[in-house]
Amino acid sequence: MKSIRTQVGIIGAGPAGLLLSHILHLQGIESIVLEKSSRNTVEAIIKAGVLEQGTVDLMNQIGAGDRMMKEGLAHEGIIMRFDGRDERIHFPELTGGKSVMIYAQHDVNKDLIKARLASGGDIRFEARDVSIYDLDSSTPKIRFRGKGDEPSKEADEVTEITCDFIAGCDGFHGVSRQAIPQEVIRIYERVYPFGWLGILSDTPPVNHELIYTNHERGFALCTMRSTTRSRYYLQVPADEDVSDWSDDRFWTELKRRIPPDAAATLQTGPSLEKSVAPLRSFVAEPLRHGRLFLAGDSAHIVPPTGAKGLNLAVADVRFLTEALAAFYKSGSSDQLDGYSDRCLARVWKAQRFSWWMTNLTHRFPEALPFERRAQAAELAYLAGSQAAQTALAENYVGLPLV
Ligand code: RFL
Ligand code: PHB
């Protein structure tokens, strides 16, 4: 077995792990990133599309924002569609000038990988059997199987990395959270009785802004990746089989749920991707165990309705880099000790917002007639109240980092 050393061992090369590694590098702190998938897979993942203003600002500050500023689409509002009417939520007016950016998660990954490798970063793709040890000691360790750092080495070589800290950025299904003993971790969870059936197509978006629709047949969302590539989602039962959905069936159902003028101009085409994503709210507390720190989806999941998941991962990483930088500069662990509480304060606000947006826009199969009437009243209130629209807008563009 080969042994190597680094300051921060990072598991996962999604937005959280890549961003963490790059910001640490800018602070003069070494890291190694271990990723179970190939570089191609990470650069092709189809997930998020909406970046908060703070995420956009951070990408620019760290020198990884050039392509995003050229190719991303700045959006100043969204359309909320319900009861036959459209309500536009205008972000800059309601939030003192803030907006969001449409830019795909795989492009964020691509830009961060490029920036990190250009600065000499160490990212090991296709790392297998990643496991972590000695979390309670001052030298926690990661073991993995992979190519090692010399191209001539066998792909099966086992390497042990001795670290000062380990960052678990390996998403919801990763190994990091599992390494925390059950008796010290608290799980808060809500699983929704529906999922999102998503389709990607090389057709112009039906509208220049996102449309969130509450329809009696279920929720629908019209979003996009560029001016020539669309992304659409339909609420479907949680156990829906994607193979039951031909492209034709998808387009027909979408046209029924979206505003009639949009349905009339919708351009359809072959799907490039089609999949069902389950909807879940999940928080694991605390985000720290010994020298292991969780960030992003490894610690929390939100239903995608509020477009918060990636943005929350970015906020965790900001707090973690500040805490690690303070530790390496002054030897003080105070910020590391406060990391979990600081993240959770923001995570729970985003949880509340994502849960609220989901409740507002979806049709719940088990809803009582009373609950359906209350939902309709809440939508009507949103339409008629600037205070309610401001609450939606300030959460959607992203709450301040405190
Ligand atoms: P990721 O992106 O899941 O990355 C984790 C990485 O860890 C790797 N990994 C391992 N590596 C080594 N060893 C192991 N044992 C490993 N296990 C896993 C994985 O291969 C992967 O590369 O987590 P991260 O970095 O925390 O980022 C979180 C975001 O991916 C997620 O929150 C967002 O995609 C959520 N989300 C959205 N977020 C937004 O902010 N705005 C949006 O518009 C938005 N839209 C969405 C979304 C998520 C969706 N789905 C599919 C759930 C739309 C959808 C449909
Ligand atoms: C997306 O573009 O994939 C997207 C946009 C807004 C959401 C969720 C997903 O709320």
Tab-separated table of N, CA, C and O and ligand atoms in Angstrom, residues 47-50 196 210 212 221 223-225 231 233 304-307 396, ligand 2:
chain	number	residue	atom	x	y	z
A	47	LYS	N	-28.178	18.050	-13.886
A	47	LYS	CA	-28.859	18.337	-12.616
A	47	LYS	C	-29.286	19.802	-12.594
A	47	LYS	O	-30.193	20.168	-13.315
A	48	ALA	N	-28.595	20.594	-11.785
A	48	ALA	CA	-29.089	21.946	-11.533
A	48	ALA	C	-28.972	22.880	-12.730
A	48	ALA	O	-28.195	22.637	-13.653
A	49	GLY	N	-29.764	23.963	-12.645
A	49	GLY	CA	-29.719	24.947	-13.719
A	49	GLY	C	-29.712	26.388	-13.243
A	49	GLY	O	-29.409	27.287	-14.010
A	50	VAL	N	-30.060	26.621	-11.963
A	50	VAL	CA	-30.206	27.998	-11.492
A	50	VAL	C	-29.136	28.320	-10.447
A	50	VAL	O	-29.038	27.637	-9.421
A	196	TRP	N	-40.053	14.127	-10.106
A	196	TRP	CA	-40.053	14.957	-11.305
A	196	TRP	C	-39.540	14.127	-12.471
A	196	TRP	O	-38.422	13.588	-12.412
A	210	LEU	N	-38.441	31.189	-16.578
A	210	LEU	CA	-38.984	29.914	-16.088
A	210	LEU	C	-40.476	30.065	-15.773
A	210	LEU	O	-40.900	31.097	-15.246
A	212	TYR	N	-43.355	28.169	-13.503
A	212	TYR	CA	-43.739	27.167	-12.502
A	212	TYR	C	-45.261	27.078	-12.516
A	212	TYR	O	-45.932	28.076	-12.248
A	221	LEU	N	-42.807	22.412	-14.825
A	221	LEU	CA	-41.817	23.494	-14.836
A	221	LEU	C	-41.183	23.565	-16.215
A	221	LEU	O	-40.720	22.559	-16.754
A	223	THR	N	-38.064	25.133	-18.018
A	223	THR	CA	-36.801	25.799	-17.764
A	223	THR	C	-35.898	25.561	-18.975
A	223	THR	O	-36.390	25.157	-20.039
A	224	MET	N	-34.640	25.866	-18.843
A	224	MET	CA	-33.786	25.840	-20.046
A	224	MET	C	-32.330	25.693	-19.657
A	224	MET	O	-31.955	25.842	-18.490
A	225	ARG	N	-31.507	25.426	-20.663
A	225	ARG	CA	-30.058	25.432	-20.468
A	225	ARG	C	-29.409	26.525	-21.322
A	225	ARG	O	-28.309	26.959	-21.040
A	231	ARG	N	-35.331	22.477	-20.954
A	231	ARG	CA	-35.489	21.455	-19.921
A	231	ARG	C	-36.911	21.619	-19.388
A	231	ARG	O	-37.319	22.738	-19.029
A	233	TYR	N	-40.027	19.744	-16.786
A	233	TYR	CA	-40.294	18.754	-15.747
A	233	TYR	C	-41.802	18.608	-15.549
A	233	TYR	O	-42.542	19.600	-15.624
A	304	PRO	N	-36.189	19.977	-5.579
A	304	PRO	CA	-35.597	20.978	-6.484
A	304	PRO	C	-36.461	22.208	-6.762
A	304	PRO	O	-36.019	23.124	-7.443
A	305	THR	N	-37.672	22.241	-6.223
A	305	THR	CA	-38.615	23.321	-6.545
A	305	THR	C	-38.045	24.718	-6.304
A	305	THR	O	-38.363	25.650	-7.029
A	306	GLY	N	-37.225	24.883	-5.279
A	306	GLY	CA	-36.674	26.216	-4.998
A	306	GLY	C	-35.321	26.448	-5.639
A	306	GLY	O	-34.741	27.525	-5.476
A	307	ALA	N	-34.781	25.442	-6.358
A	307	ALA	CA	-33.462	25.545	-7.014
A	307	ALA	C	-32.355	25.887	-6.014
A	307	ALA	O	-31.520	26.756	-6.264
A	396	TYR	N	-35.483	33.068	-3.313
A	396	TYR	CA	-35.110	32.485	-4.621
A	396	TYR	C	-33.730	32.996	-5.058
A	396	TYR	O	-32.905	32.205	-5.527
B	2	PHB	C1	-33.496	23.400	-13.901
B	2	PHB	O1	-33.226	24.265	-14.780
B	2	PHB	O2	-33.145	22.209	-14.031
B	2	PHB	C2	-34.262	23.815	-12.715
B	2	PHB	C3	-34.708	25.113	-12.610
B	2	PHB	C4	-35.453	25.506	-11.504
B	2	PHB	C5	-35.745	24.585	-10.524
B	2	PHB	C6	-35.277	23.277	-10.620
B	2	PHB	C7	-34.542	22.884	-11.722
B	2	PHB	O3	-36.502	24.971	-9.461
